Amino acid sequence: DQQVKQNSPSLSVQEGRISILNCDYTNSMFDYFLWYKKYPAEGPTFLISISSIKDKNEDGRFTVFLNKSAKHLSLHIVPSQPGDSAVYFCAAKRDSNYQLIWGAGTKLIIKP
Amino acid sequence: EAGVTQFPSHSVIEKGQTVTLRCDPISGHDNLYWYRRVMGKEIKFLLHFVKESKQDESGMPNNRFLAERTGGTYSTLKVQPAELEDSGVYFCASSQGQFWDTEAFFGQGTRLTVV
Protein backbone atom coordinates (compact mmCIF):
# COMPACT_ATOMS: atom_id res chain seq x y z
CA ASP A 1 0.00 0.00 0.00
CA GLN A 2 1.56 3.22 -1.18
CA GLN A 3 0.93 5.93 1.38
CA VAL A 4 2.40 8.75 -0.70
CA LYS A 5 1.40 8.95 -4.33
CA GLN A 6 2.65 11.06 -7.18
CA ASN A 7 0.32 10.14 -9.98
CA SER A 8 2.07 12.02 -12.75
CA PRO A 9 5.25 10.23 -13.83
CA SER A 10 6.25 13.22 -15.93
CA LEU A 11 5.34 16.82 -16.59
CA SER A 12 6.46 19.14 -19.38
CA VAL A 13 6.31 22.91 -18.89
CA GLN A 14 7.39 25.87 -20.96
CA GLU A 15 10.24 27.94 -19.57
CA GLY A 16 8.93 30.94 -17.67
CA ARG A 17 5.56 29.35 -16.92
CA ILE A 18 4.38 27.84 -13.67
CA SER A 19 5.14 24.20 -12.84
CA ILE A 20 2.71 22.46 -10.50
CA LEU A 21 3.67 19.08 -9.08
CA ASN A 22 1.09 17.15 -7.10
CA CYS A 23 1.25 14.65 -4.29
CA ASP A 24 -1.48 12.75 -2.45
CA TYR A 25 -1.20 10.85 0.78
CA THR A 26 -3.39 8.44 2.67
CA ASN A 27 -2.04 8.51 6.23
CA SER A 28 -3.66 11.29 8.27
CA MET A 29 -0.95 10.85 10.92
CA PHE A 30 1.70 12.42 8.70
CA ASP A 31 2.80 15.67 10.30
CA TYR A 32 5.60 16.88 8.05
CA PHE A 33 6.04 16.90 4.30
CA LEU A 34 9.11 17.48 2.19
CA TRP A 35 9.97 17.92 -1.45
CA TYR A 36 13.26 16.68 -2.85
CA LYS A 37 14.82 17.31 -6.22
CA LYS A 38 17.01 14.76 -7.97
CA TYR A 39 19.25 15.13 -10.98
CA PRO A 40 20.47 12.05 -12.89
CA ALA A 41 23.33 10.20 -11.19
CA GLU A 42 22.98 12.34 -8.08
CA GLY A 43 21.28 11.84 -4.75
CA PRO A 44 18.09 13.70 -3.81
CA THR A 45 18.56 17.19 -2.43
CA PHE A 46 16.17 18.88 -0.06
CA LEU A 47 14.05 21.59 -1.64
CA ILE A 48 11.29 22.75 0.67
CA SER A 49 9.12 21.42 3.47
CA ILE A 50 5.88 22.15 5.28
CA SER A 51 4.50 21.26 8.66
CA SER A 52 0.97 19.94 8.96
CA ILE A 53 0.01 22.96 11.03
CA LYS A 54 0.55 25.22 8.02
CA ASP A 55 -1.09 25.37 4.64
CA LYS A 56 1.59 27.21 2.72
CA ASN A 57 5.34 27.64 2.76
CA GLU A 58 7.29 29.78 0.34
CA ASP A 59 10.97 29.93 -0.52
CA GLY A 60 11.89 32.05 -3.48
CA ARG A 61 10.43 30.56 -6.64
CA PHE A 62 9.16 27.51 -4.75
CA THR A 63 5.88 27.32 -2.83
CA VAL A 64 4.36 24.26 -1.24
CA PHE A 65 0.64 24.14 -0.49
CA LEU A 66 -0.96 21.66 1.88
CA ASN A 67 -4.63 20.75 1.89
CA LYS A 68 -5.08 18.45 4.87
CA SER A 69 -8.75 17.79 4.32
CA ALA A 70 -8.00 16.51 0.83
CA LYS A 71 -4.72 14.90 1.91
CA HIS A 72 -3.05 16.68 -0.95
CA LEU A 73 0.00 18.84 -1.37
CA SER A 74 1.47 20.59 -4.33
CA LEU A 75 4.73 22.24 -5.27
CA HIS A 76 4.60 25.37 -7.40
CA ILE A 77 7.65 26.64 -9.24
CA VAL A 78 7.35 30.13 -10.67
CA PRO A 79 8.86 30.98 -13.05
CA SER A 80 10.15 27.64 -14.30
CA GLN A 81 13.75 27.58 -15.45
CA PRO A 82 15.73 25.02 -17.49
CA GLY A 83 17.74 24.09 -14.40
CA ASP A 84 14.52 22.97 -12.74
CA SER A 85 14.40 19.93 -15.03
CA ALA A 86 14.78 17.02 -12.63
CA VAL A 87 12.81 14.34 -10.81
CA TYR A 88 10.83 15.71 -7.86
CA PHE A 89 9.97 13.50 -4.92
CA CYS A 90 7.33 14.14 -2.32
CA ALA A 91 8.02 12.61 1.11
CA ALA A 92 6.20 12.50 4.43
CA LYS A 93 6.85 11.53 8.02
CA ARG A 94 4.88 11.03 11.21
CA ASP A 95 5.60 11.84 14.82
CA SER A 96 9.24 11.58 15.72
CA ASN A 97 9.81 8.65 13.41
CA TYR A 98 12.93 9.20 11.35
CA GLN A 99 11.58 7.22 8.42
CA LEU A 100 10.49 9.15 5.39
CA ILE A 101 7.74 7.72 3.20
CA TRP A 102 8.38 8.66 -0.40
CA GLY A 103 6.36 9.00 -3.55
CA ALA A 104 7.58 7.53 -6.83
CA GLY A 105 8.65 10.91 -8.22
CA THR A 106 7.60 13.15 -11.08
CA LYS A 107 10.02 13.97 -13.86
CA LEU A 108 9.77 17.65 -14.69
CA ILE A 109 10.94 18.78 -18.10
CA ILE A 110 11.28 22.50 -18.75
CA LYS A 111 11.10 23.31 -22.44
CA PRO A 112 13.04 26.33 -23.74
CA GLU B 1 33.73 19.99 3.28
CA ALA B 2 33.16 16.59 1.65
CA GLY B 3 29.60 15.43 1.18
CA VAL B 4 28.17 11.96 1.61
CA THR B 5 30.22 9.57 -0.48
CA GLN B 6 29.10 6.19 -1.72
CA PHE B 7 31.19 3.47 -3.30
CA PRO B 8 30.98 1.93 -5.81
CA SER B 9 28.81 4.08 -8.04
CA HIS B 10 27.83 1.03 -10.08
CA SER B 11 27.99 -2.69 -9.44
CA VAL B 12 26.92 -5.55 -11.68
CA ILE B 13 26.94 -8.98 -10.08
CA GLU B 14 25.50 -12.37 -10.78
CA LYS B 15 22.64 -13.82 -8.81
CA GLY B 16 23.98 -15.62 -5.77
CA GLN B 17 27.07 -13.47 -5.40
CA THR B 18 27.85 -11.11 -2.56
CA VAL B 19 28.13 -7.34 -2.83
CA THR B 20 29.14 -4.78 -0.25
CA LEU B 21 28.17 -1.15 -0.58
CA ARG B 22 29.94 1.53 1.38
CA CYS B 23 28.83 4.92 2.62
CA ASP B 24 30.98 7.64 4.13
CA PRO B 25 28.75 10.20 5.82
CA ILE B 26 29.59 13.82 6.40
CA SER B 27 32.05 14.06 9.25
CA GLY B 28 30.32 14.59 12.57
CA HIS B 29 26.93 13.38 11.42
CA ASP B 30 25.60 10.91 13.97
CA ASN B 31 22.60 9.84 11.92
CA LEU B 32 23.08 7.64 8.88
CA TYR B 33 20.33 6.20 6.74
CA TRP B 34 20.10 3.71 3.93
CA TYR B 35 17.35 3.98 1.32
CA ARG B 36 16.67 2.04 -1.86
CA ARG B 37 14.87 2.89 -5.09
CA VAL B 38 13.82 -0.06 -7.19
CA MET B 39 13.02 0.26 -10.91
CA GLY B 40 12.01 3.92 -10.85
CA LYS B 41 9.53 3.41 -8.05
CA GLU B 42 9.36 5.17 -4.72
CA ILE B 43 12.41 5.46 -2.52
CA LYS B 44 12.08 3.12 0.45
CA PHE B 45 13.66 3.31 3.86
CA LEU B 46 15.97 0.47 4.82
CA LEU B 47 17.52 1.43 8.14
CA HIS B 48 18.79 4.17 10.41
CA PHE B 49 21.95 4.30 12.50
CA VAL B 50 22.63 6.64 15.35
CA LYS B 51 26.38 6.51 15.67
CA GLU B 52 27.21 2.79 15.62
CA SER B 53 23.81 1.62 16.84
CA LYS B 54 20.94 0.50 14.66
CA GLN B 55 18.06 2.75 15.64
CA ASP B 56 15.54 1.33 13.20
CA GLU B 57 16.04 -1.51 10.74
CA SER B 58 12.39 -2.16 10.04
CA GLY B 59 12.85 -1.49 6.33
CA MET B 60 15.44 -4.18 5.73
CA PRO B 61 13.76 -6.57 3.29
CA ASN B 62 15.17 -9.85 4.63
CA ASN B 63 18.14 -11.45 6.33
CA ARG B 64 20.19 -11.40 3.14
CA PHE B 65 20.86 -7.76 3.93
CA LEU B 66 23.34 -6.84 6.65
CA ALA B 67 24.29 -3.30 7.58
CA GLU B 68 27.09 -2.21 9.84
CA ARG B 69 28.53 1.05 10.94
CA THR B 70 32.04 0.69 12.23
CA GLY B 71 32.87 3.01 15.11
CA GLY B 72 30.03 5.29 14.16
CA THR B 73 31.82 6.45 11.02
CA TYR B 74 31.36 4.80 7.63
CA SER B 75 28.70 2.20 6.99
CA THR B 76 28.51 -0.89 4.83
CA LEU B 77 25.51 -2.67 3.42
CA LYS B 78 26.13 -6.26 2.40
CA VAL B 79 23.79 -8.30 0.27
CA GLN B 80 24.46 -12.03 0.45
CA PRO B 81 23.41 -13.85 -1.64
CA ALA B 82 22.09 -11.31 -4.11
CA GLU B 83 18.81 -11.93 -5.90
CA LEU B 84 17.43 -10.35 -9.06
CA GLU B 85 14.90 -8.25 -7.11
CA ASP B 86 17.73 -6.58 -5.21
CA SER B 87 18.57 -4.52 -8.27
CA GLY B 88 18.07 -0.82 -7.75
CA VAL B 89 19.77 2.33 -6.58
CA TYR B 90 20.89 2.35 -2.96
CA PHE B 91 21.13 5.77 -1.35
CA CYS B 92 22.85 6.70 1.84
CA ALA B 93 22.09 9.90 3.71
CA SER B 94 23.42 11.50 6.85
CA SER B 95 22.31 14.20 9.22
CA GLN B 96 23.47 15.71 12.45
CA GLY B 97 20.01 16.39 13.76
CA GLN B 98 16.46 15.67 12.72
CA PHE B 99 16.19 14.15 9.24
CA TRP B 100 13.27 16.28 8.15
CA ASP B 101 15.25 19.47 8.45
CA THR B 102 17.63 20.75 5.85
CA GLU B 103 20.51 19.07 7.64
CA ALA B 104 20.11 15.77 5.79
CA PHE B 105 22.34 15.09 2.81
CA PHE B 106 22.25 12.23 0.33
CA GLY B 107 25.05 10.49 -1.45
CA GLN B 108 24.97 9.98 -5.20
CA GLY B 109 23.79 6.41 -4.80
CA THR B 110 25.08 2.99 -5.82
CA ARG B 111 23.34 1.43 -8.78
CA LEU B 112 23.23 -2.32 -8.19
CA THR B 113 22.34 -4.64 -11.04
CA VAL B 114 21.91 -8.33 -10.33
CA VAL B 115 21.91 -10.51 -13.45
PDB file of C-alpha atoms in Angstrom, chain A residues 1-2 4 32 34 36 38 41-47 49 87 89 93 95-106, chain B residues 31 33 35 37 40-45 48 55-56 58-59 89 91 95 97-102 104-109:
ATOM      1  CA  ASP A   1       0.000   0.000   0.000  1.00  0.00           C
ATOM      2  CA  GLN A   2       1.561   3.217  -1.176  1.00  0.00           C
ATOM      3  CA  VAL A   4       2.403   8.747  -0.697  1.00  0.00           C
ATOM      4  CA  TYR A  32       5.601  16.876   8.047  1.00  0.00           C
ATOM      5  CA  LEU A  34       9.111  17.477   2.192  1.00  0.00           C
ATOM      6  CA  TYR A  36      13.262  16.680  -2.846  1.00  0.00           C
ATOM      7  CA  LYS A  38      17.007  14.761  -7.968  1.00  0.00           C
ATOM      8  CA  ALA A  41      23.332  10.200 -11.191  1.00  0.00           C
ATOM      9  CA  GLU A  42      22.977  12.338  -8.081  1.00  0.00           C
ATOM     10  CA  GLY A  43      21.278  11.837  -4.749  1.00  0.00           C
ATOM     11  CA  PRO A  44      18.092  13.701  -3.812  1.00  0.00           C
ATOM     12  CA  THR A  45      18.563  17.194  -2.432  1.00  0.00           C
ATOM     13  CA  PHE A  46      16.170  18.879  -0.061  1.00  0.00           C
ATOM     14  CA  LEU A  47      14.046  21.586  -1.637  1.00  0.00           C
ATOM     15  CA  SER A  49       9.118  21.418   3.472  1.00  0.00           C
ATOM     16  CA  VAL A  87      12.806  14.343 -10.809  1.00  0.00           C
ATOM     17  CA  PHE A  89       9.966  13.498  -4.924  1.00  0.00           C
ATOM     18  CA  LYS A  93       6.850  11.533   8.022  1.00  0.00           C
ATOM     19  CA  ASP A  95       5.595  11.842  14.819  1.00  0.00           C
ATOM     20  CA  SER A  96       9.242  11.581  15.721  1.00  0.00           C
ATOM     21  CA  ASN A  97       9.811   8.651  13.409  1.00  0.00           C
ATOM     22  CA  TYR A  98      12.928   9.201  11.345  1.00  0.00           C
ATOM     23  CA  GLN A  99      11.576   7.218   8.421  1.00  0.00           C
ATOM     24  CA  LEU A 100      10.487   9.147   5.390  1.00  0.00           C
ATOM     25  CA  ILE A 101       7.736   7.721   3.205  1.00  0.00           C
ATOM     26  CA  TRP A 102       8.379   8.663  -0.402  1.00  0.00           C
ATOM     27  CA  GLY A 103       6.364   8.997  -3.553  1.00  0.00           C
ATOM     28  CA  ALA A 104       7.583   7.528  -6.833  1.00  0.00           C
ATOM     29  CA  GLY A 105       8.650  10.906  -8.216  1.00  0.00           C
ATOM     30  CA  THR A 106       7.597  13.153 -11.076  1.00  0.00           C
TER      31      THR A 106
ATOM     32  CA  ASN B  31      22.603   9.839  11.917  1.00  0.00           C
ATOM     33  CA  TYR B  33      20.325   6.203   6.736  1.00  0.00           C
ATOM     34  CA  TYR B  35      17.354   3.978   1.322  1.00  0.00           C
ATOM     35  CA  ARG B  37      14.874   2.892  -5.089  1.00  0.00           C
ATOM     36  CA  GLY B  40      12.013   3.924 -10.848  1.00  0.00           C
ATOM     37  CA  LYS B  41       9.526   3.413  -8.053  1.00  0.00           C
ATOM     38  CA  GLU B  42       9.362   5.167  -4.719  1.00  0.00           C
ATOM     39  CA  ILE B  43      12.406   5.460  -2.517  1.00  0.00           C
ATOM     40  CA  LYS B  44      12.077   3.120   0.451  1.00  0.00           C
ATOM     41  CA  PHE B  45      13.660   3.309   3.860  1.00  0.00           C
ATOM     42  CA  HIS B  48      18.789   4.166  10.405  1.00  0.00           C
ATOM     43  CA  GLN B  55      18.057   2.747  15.644  1.00  0.00           C
ATOM     44  CA  ASP B  56      15.544   1.332  13.199  1.00  0.00           C
ATOM     45  CA  SER B  58      12.392  -2.155  10.043  1.00  0.00           C
ATOM     46  CA  GLY B  59      12.850  -1.489   6.333  1.00  0.00           C
ATOM     47  CA  VAL B  89      19.772   2.328  -6.577  1.00  0.00           C
ATOM     48  CA  PHE B  91      21.133   5.771  -1.350  1.00  0.00           C
ATOM     49  CA  SER B  95      22.315  14.198   9.225  1.00  0.00           C
ATOM     50  CA  GLY B  97      20.006  16.390  13.759  1.00  0.00           C
ATOM     51  CA  GLN B  98      16.463  15.669  12.719  1.00  0.00           C
ATOM     52  CA  PHE B  99      16.194  14.146   9.244  1.00  0.00           C
ATOM     53  CA  TRP B 100      13.273  16.278   8.149  1.00  0.00           C
ATOM     54  CA  ASP B 101      15.252  19.467   8.447  1.00  0.00           C
ATOM     55  CA  THR B 102      17.628  20.748   5.854  1.00  0.00           C
ATOM     56  CA  ALA B 104      20.114  15.771   5.787  1.00  0.00           C
ATOM     57  CA  PHE B 105      22.345  15.094   2.805  1.00  0.00           C
ATOM     58  CA  PHE B 106      22.249  12.232   0.331  1.00  0.00           C
ATOM     59  CA  GLY B 107      25.052  10.493  -1.454  1.00  0.00           C
ATOM     60  CA  GLN B 108      24.966   9.984  -5.202  1.00  0.00           C
ATOM     61  CA  GLY B 109      23.789   6.414  -4.802  1.00  0.00           C
TER      62      GLY B 109
END
